[in-house]
């Protein structure tokens, strides 16, 4: 459920007509709903009620500081994957002890920043990283709390580009080698083992892969405890999928996911961390765009929008489906027709949808891409010298631009022409 609904024939974001925001901000822009973000965070929080837990929002899904602050004030921690994300989270007011640091390629500089600024734990992904973190922590006279990310060799049954839990993926250490690696970690004075980490992929639409991975984590917990390690925290990653269309099979709900966690891991007495990104932000955001032209092609009509693949790359990168709806609610019984919906960028890949059934649209009409809140704005670029798409946040009857559209001068002046040229 989200808070982008038709009311009196017009699409609203909570209590604000989306067309009103478009008139103020111009298109294209991303628009987020505070109520939807909070609703999704609370679904997870409640799903784990009765177990000590922290929901660490994976801010790579949508990292605007206004979004981070909204979730952090509701109690969320953050999962960061870079120094930039760490700094953004701190700038938005998240305390270091609620930030977990994930990622396969953490640099010494990133480790230093997090150790000095405060960190809940590093999720270590390899032995070389473990050795470096030990050195960096020792050089600062401190001890780094760590989990080791294990790769459980489980098929997440999702798009190959977002599956991370098979042995051929670059993530984590093979679970079969975990005991050896934990023994090594325990011997390093700059590290303190606090738990185990796992994350098997994104947009999972079944619980079964989670169950398989978490069962392996449960077994490993027992084995590591028997080896004398203090395993008190289990970071179970993110990955729960969302419905991208109203017609496809509904993925499991956070409640069911929470039930599964309690069932498989509840008896271990561990604090549970989860790192959902997509499920919190995905359906809490839309991308609003205008039709520039309707172009008649051979056997098809093209709807040429002012949003492009540089603003929303998911269809080009993952063959992703987004529902696209007009801001003016189509009259009941209006006959739909197929369109190829494309952006203005000079790539054939700049195609959002083919043969998409839509009510008749004309130049100047506004449309919204639904479910665009996660892996939308954060993956945007300025390809084709298109200014970075702005972001807007709605809360009740108020809205604010939370990242403005850069001017052309800003975009152009970032380049430096050398004096010798
Ligand atoms: C991307 C990522 C997440 C979030 O995944 P979602 O599918 O957005 O929930 C969580 N943890 C790690 C380590 C990730 O890389």
Tab-separated table of C-alpha atoms and ligand atoms in Angstrom:
chain	number	residue	atom	x	y	z
A	1	UNK	CA	0.000	0.000	0.000
A	2	UNK	CA	1.226	3.493	-0.716
A	3	UNK	CA	-0.042	7.049	-0.533
A	4	UNK	CA	-0.191	7.871	-4.260
A	5	UNK	CA	-3.884	7.590	-5.055
A	6	UNK	CA	-6.431	9.175	-7.370
A	7	UNK	CA	-8.772	11.574	-5.691
A	8	UNK	CA	-11.471	13.426	-7.624
A	9	UNK	CA	-9.842	12.341	-10.878
A	10	UNK	CA	-6.327	13.555	-10.036
A	11	UNK	CA	-3.271	11.715	-8.696
A	12	UNK	CA	-2.392	12.814	-5.185
A	13	UNK	CA	0.707	12.270	-3.091
A	14	UNK	CA	-0.788	12.087	0.400
A	15	UNK	CA	-2.829	15.327	0.493
A	16	UNK	CA	-1.117	17.177	-2.348
A	17	UNK	CA	-2.142	16.988	-6.015
A	18	UNK	CA	0.954	15.799	-7.895
A	19	UNK	CA	0.191	18.183	-10.790
A	20	UNK	CA	0.499	21.090	-8.362
A	21	UNK	CA	4.026	20.011	-7.451
A	22	UNK	CA	4.864	19.545	-11.134
A	23	UNK	CA	3.720	23.104	-11.817
A	24	UNK	CA	6.085	24.406	-9.116
A	25	UNK	CA	9.121	22.171	-9.639
A	26	UNK	CA	8.946	21.358	-13.363
A	27	UNK	CA	9.423	17.844	-14.730
A	28	UNK	CA	10.967	15.354	-14.462
A	29	UNK	CA	11.268	14.914	-10.689
A	30	UNK	CA	11.148	12.215	-8.028
A	31	UNK	CA	8.452	12.495	-5.397
A	32	UNK	CA	8.460	10.618	-2.083
A	33	UNK	CA	5.736	10.105	0.494
A	34	UNK	CA	6.707	10.407	4.155
A	35	UNK	CA	3.693	8.347	5.269
A	36	UNK	CA	4.647	5.471	2.950
A	37	UNK	CA	8.305	5.482	4.031
A	38	UNK	CA	7.266	5.363	7.683
A	39	UNK	CA	4.613	2.740	7.087
A	40	UNK	CA	7.143	0.408	5.470
A	41	UNK	CA	9.759	0.968	8.173
A	42	UNK	CA	7.183	0.232	10.874
A	43	UNK	CA	6.039	-2.973	9.145
A	44	UNK	CA	9.563	-4.346	9.584
A	45	UNK	CA	9.939	-2.958	13.077
A	46	UNK	CA	6.677	-4.583	14.147
A	47	UNK	CA	7.465	-7.838	12.341
A	48	UNK	CA	10.453	-8.264	14.671
A	49	UNK	CA	8.654	-7.195	17.831
A	50	UNK	CA	9.543	-9.384	20.792
A	51	UNK	CA	13.108	-9.887	19.531
A	52	UNK	CA	15.888	-7.407	20.186
A	53	UNK	CA	16.445	-5.857	16.770
A	54	UNK	CA	17.491	-2.903	14.663
A	55	UNK	CA	16.142	-2.159	11.189
A	56	UNK	CA	19.105	-0.648	9.323
A	57	UNK	CA	17.726	1.022	6.214
A	58	UNK	CA	19.967	0.273	3.209
A	59	UNK	CA	20.360	3.867	2.160
A	60	UNK	CA	21.811	3.020	-1.228
A	61	UNK	CA	18.158	2.491	-2.284
A	62	UNK	CA	17.337	6.188	-1.778
A	63	UNK	CA	19.877	8.248	0.094
A	64	UNK	CA	18.506	11.763	0.333
A	65	UNK	CA	19.156	13.174	3.798
A	66	UNK	CA	15.498	14.126	4.228
A	67	UNK	CA	14.592	10.463	3.727
A	68	UNK	CA	17.339	9.330	6.097
A	69	UNK	CA	16.201	11.791	8.765
A	70	UNK	CA	12.575	10.722	8.382
A	71	UNK	CA	13.482	7.070	8.978
A	72	UNK	CA	16.136	7.714	11.628
A	73	UNK	CA	13.691	9.744	13.708
A	74	UNK	CA	11.314	6.793	13.611
A	75	UNK	CA	14.117	4.651	15.067
A	76	UNK	CA	15.890	3.194	12.037
A	77	UNK	CA	19.603	2.550	11.856
A	78	UNK	CA	21.435	2.766	8.528
A	79	UNK	CA	23.315	0.329	6.340
A	80	UNK	CA	25.992	2.207	4.377
A	81	UNK	CA	28.289	0.977	1.617
A	82	UNK	CA	30.671	3.910	1.157
A	83	UNK	CA	32.233	6.853	2.936
A	84	UNK	CA	29.837	9.134	1.091
A	85	UNK	CA	26.855	7.262	2.504
A	86	UNK	CA	28.433	7.188	5.958
A	87	UNK	CA	28.911	10.953	5.868
A	88	UNK	CA	25.399	11.539	4.561
A	89	UNK	CA	23.928	9.447	7.365
A	90	UNK	CA	25.950	11.340	9.984
A	91	UNK	CA	25.001	14.678	8.383
A	92	UNK	CA	21.334	13.675	8.623
A	93	UNK	CA	21.801	13.086	12.357
A	94	UNK	CA	22.227	9.307	12.556
A	95	UNK	CA	24.540	8.348	15.456
A	96	UNK	CA	27.529	6.160	14.582
A	97	UNK	CA	26.364	3.337	16.815
A	98	UNK	CA	23.319	2.871	14.583
A	99	UNK	CA	25.320	2.593	11.348
A	100	UNK	CA	26.559	-0.685	9.880
A	101	UNK	CA	29.172	-0.564	7.121
A	102	UNK	CA	28.754	-3.074	4.272
A	103	UNK	CA	30.496	-3.393	0.914
A	104	UNK	CA	33.183	-5.530	-0.756
A	105	UNK	CA	35.780	-2.830	-1.257
A	106	UNK	CA	36.122	-0.689	1.858
A	107	UNK	CA	39.294	1.399	1.724
A	108	UNK	CA	41.584	2.300	4.634
A	109	UNK	CA	40.330	5.870	4.359
A	110	UNK	CA	36.705	4.712	4.678
A	111	UNK	CA	37.584	2.549	7.668
A	112	UNK	CA	39.334	5.462	9.373
A	113	UNK	CA	36.407	7.802	8.845
A	114	UNK	CA	33.947	5.313	10.314
A	115	UNK	CA	36.186	4.340	13.244
A	116	UNK	CA	36.779	7.965	14.178
A	117	UNK	CA	33.150	8.999	13.660
A	118	UNK	CA	31.651	5.992	15.405
A	119	UNK	CA	30.314	2.762	13.943
A	120	UNK	CA	28.078	-0.056	15.087
A	121	UNK	CA	29.943	-2.707	13.094
A	122	UNK	CA	31.780	-3.398	9.879
A	123	UNK	CA	30.450	-6.264	7.823
A	124	UNK	CA	33.759	-7.680	6.610
A	125	UNK	CA	33.679	-9.380	3.205
A	126	UNK	CA	37.148	-10.858	2.734
A	127	UNK	CA	40.343	-11.826	4.531
A	128	UNK	CA	42.455	-9.013	3.043
A	129	UNK	CA	39.792	-6.545	4.211
A	130	UNK	CA	39.892	-8.089	7.664
A	131	UNK	CA	43.672	-7.694	7.865
A	132	UNK	CA	43.527	-4.085	6.706
A	133	UNK	CA	40.760	-3.195	9.144
A	134	UNK	CA	42.790	-4.716	11.964
A	135	UNK	CA	45.778	-2.530	11.032
A	136	UNK	CA	43.715	0.634	10.663
A	137	UNK	CA	41.975	0.080	14.006
A	138	UNK	CA	45.275	-0.593	15.763
A	139	UNK	CA	46.864	2.495	14.235
A	140	UNK	CA	44.017	4.534	15.742
A	141	UNK	CA	44.355	2.766	19.076
A	142	UNK	CA	40.867	1.341	18.824
A	143	UNK	CA	39.063	-1.917	18.201
A	144	UNK	CA	36.700	-2.426	15.264
A	145	UNK	CA	33.499	-4.396	15.914
A	146	UNK	CA	32.946	-6.820	13.051
A	147	UNK	CA	30.726	-9.441	11.583
A	148	UNK	CA	31.952	-11.538	8.679
A	149	UNK	CA	29.657	-11.650	5.688
A	150	UNK	CA	29.244	-15.258	4.728
A	151	UNK	CA	28.193	-16.392	1.296
A	152	UNK	CA	25.742	-19.262	1.879
A	153	UNK	CA	25.675	-20.408	-1.772
A	154	UNK	CA	21.909	-20.034	-2.036
A	155	UNK	CA	20.030	-19.205	-5.224
A	156	UNK	CA	18.025	-16.068	-4.457
A	157	UNK	CA	15.810	-16.691	-7.519
A	158	UNK	CA	16.016	-13.092	-8.621
A	159	UNK	CA	17.521	-11.138	-11.567
A	160	UNK	CA	21.144	-12.239	-12.097
A	161	UNK	CA	22.427	-8.676	-11.695
A	162	UNK	CA	21.082	-8.444	-8.146
A	163	UNK	CA	21.758	-11.977	-6.876
A	164	UNK	CA	24.603	-11.915	-4.351
A	165	UNK	CA	24.421	-15.175	-2.425
A	166	UNK	CA	25.771	-17.748	-4.883
A	167	UNK	CA	29.337	-18.989	-4.598
A	168	UNK	CA	30.245	-17.415	-7.944
A	169	UNK	CA	29.223	-13.919	-6.721
A	170	UNK	CA	31.869	-11.516	-5.432
A	171	UNK	CA	30.230	-11.095	-2.037
A	172	UNK	CA	31.274	-12.456	1.336
A	173	UNK	CA	33.440	-15.437	2.196
A	174	UNK	CA	32.344	-19.017	1.442
A	175	UNK	CA	30.399	-20.277	4.431
A	176	UNK	CA	32.451	-23.478	4.425
A	177	UNK	CA	35.527	-21.393	5.309
A	178	UNK	CA	33.805	-19.332	7.992
A	179	UNK	CA	35.208	-21.101	11.059
A	180	UNK	CA	38.752	-20.686	9.796
A	181	UNK	CA	38.205	-16.995	9.073
A	182	UNK	CA	36.574	-16.338	12.452
A	183	UNK	CA	39.518	-18.027	14.170
A	184	UNK	CA	41.819	-15.686	12.294
A	185	UNK	CA	39.689	-12.668	13.238
A	186	UNK	CA	39.705	-13.605	16.912
A	187	UNK	CA	43.492	-13.561	16.889
A	188	UNK	CA	43.694	-9.991	15.562
A	189	UNK	CA	43.895	-7.392	18.351
A	190	UNK	CA	42.281	-4.617	16.299
A	191	UNK	CA	39.060	-6.576	15.756
A	192	UNK	CA	36.215	-7.688	17.950
A	193	UNK	CA	33.844	-10.316	16.563
A	194	UNK	CA	30.229	-9.454	17.380
A	195	UNK	CA	28.221	-11.564	14.952
A	196	UNK	CA	27.538	-12.932	11.491
A	197	UNK	CA	26.294	-11.151	8.362
A	198	UNK	CA	24.510	-12.465	5.282
A	199	UNK	CA	22.771	-10.808	2.321
A	200	UNK	CA	21.729	-12.987	-0.593
A	201	UNK	CA	20.284	-10.547	-3.097
A	202	UNK	CA	17.608	-8.036	-3.931
A	203	UNK	CA	13.993	-8.166	-5.138
A	204	UNK	CA	13.419	-11.641	-3.682
A	205	UNK	CA	9.832	-12.682	-4.181
A	206	UNK	CA	9.897	-15.933	-2.208
A	207	UNK	CA	10.783	-16.745	1.375
A	208	UNK	CA	12.458	-20.045	0.591
A	209	UNK	CA	15.925	-18.654	-0.300
A	210	UNK	CA	15.870	-16.611	2.917
A	211	UNK	CA	14.973	-19.732	4.873
A	212	UNK	CA	17.855	-21.681	3.346
A	213	UNK	CA	20.343	-18.904	4.037
A	214	UNK	CA	19.132	-18.278	7.586
A	215	UNK	CA	19.223	-21.976	8.444
A	216	UNK	CA	22.865	-22.007	7.436
A	217	UNK	CA	23.454	-18.939	9.600
A	218	UNK	CA	21.774	-20.693	12.554
A	219	UNK	CA	24.050	-23.712	12.159
A	220	UNK	CA	27.082	-21.475	11.835
A	221	UNK	CA	26.095	-19.572	14.980
A	222	UNK	CA	26.159	-22.809	16.979
A	223	UNK	CA	29.456	-23.898	15.437
A	224	UNK	CA	31.164	-20.568	16.073
A	225	UNK	CA	29.902	-20.432	19.639
A	226	UNK	CA	31.294	-23.911	20.171
A	227	UNK	CA	34.610	-22.544	18.887
A	228	UNK	CA	34.442	-19.898	21.595
A	229	UNK	CA	33.265	-16.858	19.607
A	230	UNK	CA	30.850	-14.362	21.079
A	231	UNK	CA	28.116	-14.404	18.422
A	232	UNK	CA	25.495	-12.014	19.767
A	233	UNK	CA	24.292	-10.246	16.643
A	234	UNK	CA	22.977	-11.563	13.334
A	235	UNK	CA	22.781	-9.167	10.401
A	236	UNK	CA	20.395	-10.797	7.938
A	237	UNK	CA	20.739	-8.308	5.082
A	238	UNK	CA	17.928	-6.918	2.968
A	239	UNK	CA	16.365	-8.106	-0.237
A	240	UNK	CA	12.651	-8.532	0.339
A	241	UNK	CA	10.964	-7.725	-2.981
A	242	UNK	CA	8.065	-5.446	-3.829
A	243	UNK	CA	5.196	-5.766	-6.307
A	244	UNK	CA	6.172	-3.657	-9.340
A	245	UNK	CA	2.807	-4.192	-10.906
A	246	UNK	CA	-0.572	-4.664	-9.447
A	247	UNK	CA	-1.180	-7.818	-11.449
A	248	UNK	CA	1.886	-9.920	-10.674
A	249	UNK	CA	2.254	-12.307	-7.795
A	250	UNK	CA	2.559	-10.485	-4.486
A	251	UNK	CA	5.903	-11.038	-2.740
A	252	UNK	CA	5.864	-12.086	0.931
A	253	UNK	CA	4.988	-9.388	3.450
A	254	UNK	CA	7.390	-8.099	6.114
A	255	UNK	CA	5.223	-9.839	8.725
A	256	UNK	CA	5.797	-13.211	7.089
A	257	UNK	CA	9.478	-12.435	6.708
A	258	UNK	CA	9.669	-11.513	10.411
A	259	UNK	CA	7.882	-14.755	11.316
A	260	UNK	CA	10.442	-16.728	9.347
A	261	UNK	CA	13.331	-14.960	11.093
A	262	UNK	CA	11.862	-15.697	14.514
A	263	UNK	CA	11.166	-19.287	13.557
A	264	UNK	CA	14.642	-20.043	12.212
A	265	UNK	CA	16.783	-17.845	14.471
A	266	UNK	CA	14.574	-16.901	17.402
A	267	UNK	CA	16.034	-19.438	19.846
A	268	UNK	CA	19.617	-18.283	19.523
A	269	UNK	CA	19.280	-15.263	21.794
A	270	UNK	CA	20.903	-12.983	19.215
A	271	UNK	CA	20.090	-9.406	18.436
A	272	UNK	CA	18.697	-9.282	14.893
A	273	UNK	CA	19.621	-6.659	12.326
A	274	UNK	CA	17.968	-6.417	8.928
A	275	UNK	CA	18.901	-4.129	6.058
A	276	UNK	CA	15.842	-3.527	3.884
A	277	UNK	CA	16.178	-0.872	1.195
A	278	UNK	CA	13.828	-1.494	-1.700
A	279	UNK	CA	10.811	-2.444	0.357
A	280	UNK	CA	11.028	0.751	2.401
A	281	UNK	CA	11.699	3.202	-0.432
A	282	UNK	CA	10.430	1.515	-3.613
A	283	UNK	CA	6.730	2.127	-3.405
A	284	UNK	CA	7.285	5.328	-1.421
A	285	UNK	CA	8.455	7.147	-4.535
A	286	UNK	CA	7.281	8.014	-8.027
A	287	UNK	CA	8.993	9.662	-10.982
A	288	UNK	CA	6.863	12.376	-12.557
A	289	UNK	CA	7.393	13.217	-16.208
A	290	UNK	CA	5.739	15.089	-19.093
A	291	UNK	CA	4.950	13.871	-22.560
A	292	UNK	CA	7.021	15.941	-25.000
A	293	UNK	CA	5.735	14.388	-28.209
A	294	UNK	CA	3.491	11.645	-29.395
A	295	UNK	CA	5.215	10.349	-32.498
A	296	UNK	CA	3.472	8.049	-34.927
A	297	UNK	CA	5.760	5.202	-35.949
A	298	UNK	CA	5.229	2.243	-38.217
A	299	UNK	CA	2.757	0.008	-36.482
A	300	UNK	CA	3.283	1.753	-33.158
A	301	UNK	CA	3.109	5.141	-31.503
A	302	UNK	CA	5.967	6.464	-29.402
A	303	UNK	CA	5.335	8.422	-26.267
A	304	UNK	CA	8.442	10.585	-25.933
A	305	UNK	CA	8.856	11.725	-22.332
A	306	UNK	CA	11.084	14.322	-20.709
A	307	UNK	CA	12.384	11.638	-18.305
A	308	UNK	CA	15.050	9.309	-19.655
A	309	UNK	CA	17.246	6.360	-18.802
A	310	UNK	CA	19.686	8.702	-17.067
A	311	UNK	CA	16.905	9.596	-14.597
A	312	UNK	CA	15.600	6.037	-14.114
A	313	UNK	CA	17.946	3.305	-15.313
A	314	UNK	CA	16.086	0.259	-13.983
A	315	UNK	CA	14.236	-0.645	-17.212
A	316	UNK	CA	17.462	-0.395	-19.251
A	317	UNK	CA	19.635	-2.150	-16.661
A	318	UNK	CA	17.374	-4.851	-15.236
A	319	UNK	CA	14.561	-5.074	-17.808
A	320	UNK	CA	12.467	-3.761	-14.930
A	321	UNK	CA	8.761	-3.074	-15.213
A	322	UNK	CA	7.282	0.116	-13.787
A	323	UNK	CA	3.601	0.889	-13.907
A	324	UNK	CA	3.169	4.209	-15.704
A	325	UNK	CA	-0.020	6.120	-14.980
A	326	UNK	CA	-1.405	9.465	-16.135
A	327	UNK	CA	-1.791	12.143	-13.460
A	328	UNK	CA	-5.336	12.700	-14.698
A	329	UNK	CA	-7.357	9.611	-13.907
A	330	UNK	CA	-8.619	7.993	-17.126
A	331	UNK	CA	-12.391	8.074	-17.457
A	332	UNK	CA	-14.059	4.735	-16.839
A	333	UNK	CA	-14.266	2.660	-20.020
A	334	UNK	CA	-11.825	4.781	-22.014
A	335	UNK	CA	-10.186	2.667	-24.676
A	336	UNK	CA	-6.503	1.989	-24.045
A	337	UNK	CA	-3.917	1.797	-26.816
A	338	UNK	CA	-0.363	0.471	-27.025
A	339	UNK	CA	2.577	2.862	-26.818
A	340	UNK	CA	6.319	2.458	-26.791
A	341	UNK	CA	7.296	4.769	-23.961
A	342	UNK	CA	10.761	6.263	-24.417
A	343	UNK	CA	13.027	9.060	-23.252
A	344	UNK	CA	14.968	11.579	-25.352
A	345	UNK	CA	18.445	10.071	-24.779
A	346	UNK	CA	20.369	8.867	-27.825
A	347	UNK	CA	20.280	5.154	-27.007
A	348	UNK	CA	17.813	2.495	-28.070
A	349	UNK	CA	18.056	1.276	-24.463
A	350	UNK	CA	16.325	4.487	-23.444
A	351	UNK	CA	13.014	2.664	-23.609
A	352	UNK	CA	10.833	2.431	-20.515
A	353	UNK	CA	8.168	0.147	-21.930
A	354	UNK	CA	7.099	-1.466	-25.181
A	355	UNK	CA	3.518	-1.955	-26.322
A	356	UNK	CA	2.308	-0.575	-23.033
A	357	UNK	CA	-1.463	-0.190	-22.898
A	358	UNK	CA	-2.276	3.375	-21.884
A	359	UNK	CA	-5.237	5.692	-22.216
A	360	UNK	CA	-4.727	8.120	-25.121
A	361	UNK	CA	-2.154	10.778	-24.196
A	362	UNK	CA	-1.100	14.038	-25.812
A	363	UNK	CA	1.912	16.343	-25.637
A	364	UNK	CA	1.971	18.178	-22.322
A	365	UNK	CA	0.189	15.416	-20.400
A	366	UNK	CA	1.824	14.315	-17.169
A	367	UNK	CA	2.572	10.730	-16.163
A	368	UNK	CA	4.018	9.024	-13.092
A	369	UNK	CA	6.274	5.971	-12.920
A	370	UNK	CA	5.153	4.044	-9.879
A	371	UNK	CA	7.467	2.110	-7.553
A	372	UNK	CA	10.382	4.339	-8.521
A	373	UNK	CA	11.534	5.313	-5.030
A	374	UNK	CA	14.282	2.700	-4.715
A	375	UNK	CA	17.299	2.547	-7.033
A	376	UNK	CA	15.812	5.487	-8.921
A	377	UNK	CA	17.250	8.899	-8.046
A	378	UNK	CA	20.402	7.357	-6.557
A	379	UNK	CA	21.285	5.746	-9.879
A	380	UNK	CA	20.563	8.872	-11.931
A	381	UNK	CA	23.320	10.472	-13.975
A	382	UNK	CA	23.772	13.533	-16.145
A	383	UNK	CA	24.271	11.536	-19.331
A	384	UNK	CA	23.525	13.647	-22.395
A	385	UNK	CA	24.236	16.708	-20.178
A	386	UNK	CA	20.819	16.432	-18.627
A	387	UNK	CA	20.770	18.114	-15.187
A	388	UNK	CA	20.395	15.652	-12.328
A	389	UNK	CA	16.712	14.974	-11.657
A	390	UNK	CA	15.429	16.760	-8.517
A	391	UNK	CA	13.725	15.170	-5.516
A	392	UNK	CA	10.641	16.304	-3.595
A	393	UNK	CA	9.209	15.040	-0.313
A	394	UNK	CA	5.541	15.207	0.680
A	395	UNK	CA	4.260	15.038	4.225
A	396	UNK	CA	0.520	15.405	4.638
A	397	UNK	CA	-0.443	18.620	2.847
A	398	UNK	CA	3.100	19.987	2.663
A	399	UNK	CA	5.856	19.376	0.170
A	400	UNK	CA	9.447	20.521	-0.175
A	401	UNK	CA	12.191	20.192	-2.740
A	402	UNK	CA	14.818	18.065	-0.990
A	403	UNK	CA	17.333	18.187	-3.835
A	404	UNK	CA	16.935	20.951	-6.342
A	405	UNK	CA	17.581	20.671	-10.040
A	406	UNK	CA	21.096	21.917	-10.849
A	407	UNK	CA	21.330	24.859	-13.227
A	408	UNK	CA	23.045	24.448	-16.575
A	409	UNK	CA	25.812	26.750	-15.321
A	410	UNK	CA	26.485	24.436	-12.377
A	411	UNK	CA	26.618	21.481	-14.696
A	412	UNK	CA	28.950	23.198	-17.158
A	413	UNK	CA	31.201	24.856	-14.586
A	414	UNK	CA	32.171	21.566	-12.973
A	415	UNK	CA	34.552	20.989	-15.871
A	416	UNK	CA	37.969	22.624	-15.837
A	417	UNK	CA	39.680	23.530	-19.076
A	418	UNK	CA	43.462	23.377	-18.428
A	419	UNK	CA	45.424	26.616	-18.867
A	420	UNK	CA	47.653	24.903	-21.440
A	421	UNK	CA	44.783	24.063	-23.715
B	1	LIG	C1	21.664	-3.614	-1.449
B	1	LIG	C2	21.856	-4.165	-0.124
B	1	LIG	C3	20.804	-4.204	0.797
B	1	LIG	C4	19.409	-3.751	0.443
B	1	LIG	O1	18.793	-4.580	-0.469
B	1	LIG	P1	17.247	-4.344	-0.830
B	1	LIG	O2	16.966	-5.338	-1.864
B	1	LIG	O3	17.139	-2.948	-1.334
B	1	LIG	O4	16.459	-4.562	0.410
B	1	LIG	C5	21.062	-4.666	2.064
B	1	LIG	N1	22.300	-5.101	2.421
B	1	LIG	C6	23.337	-5.095	1.555
B	1	LIG	C7	24.656	-5.586	2.010
B	1	LIG	C8	23.153	-4.643	0.264
B	1	LIG	O5	24.172	-4.655	-0.602
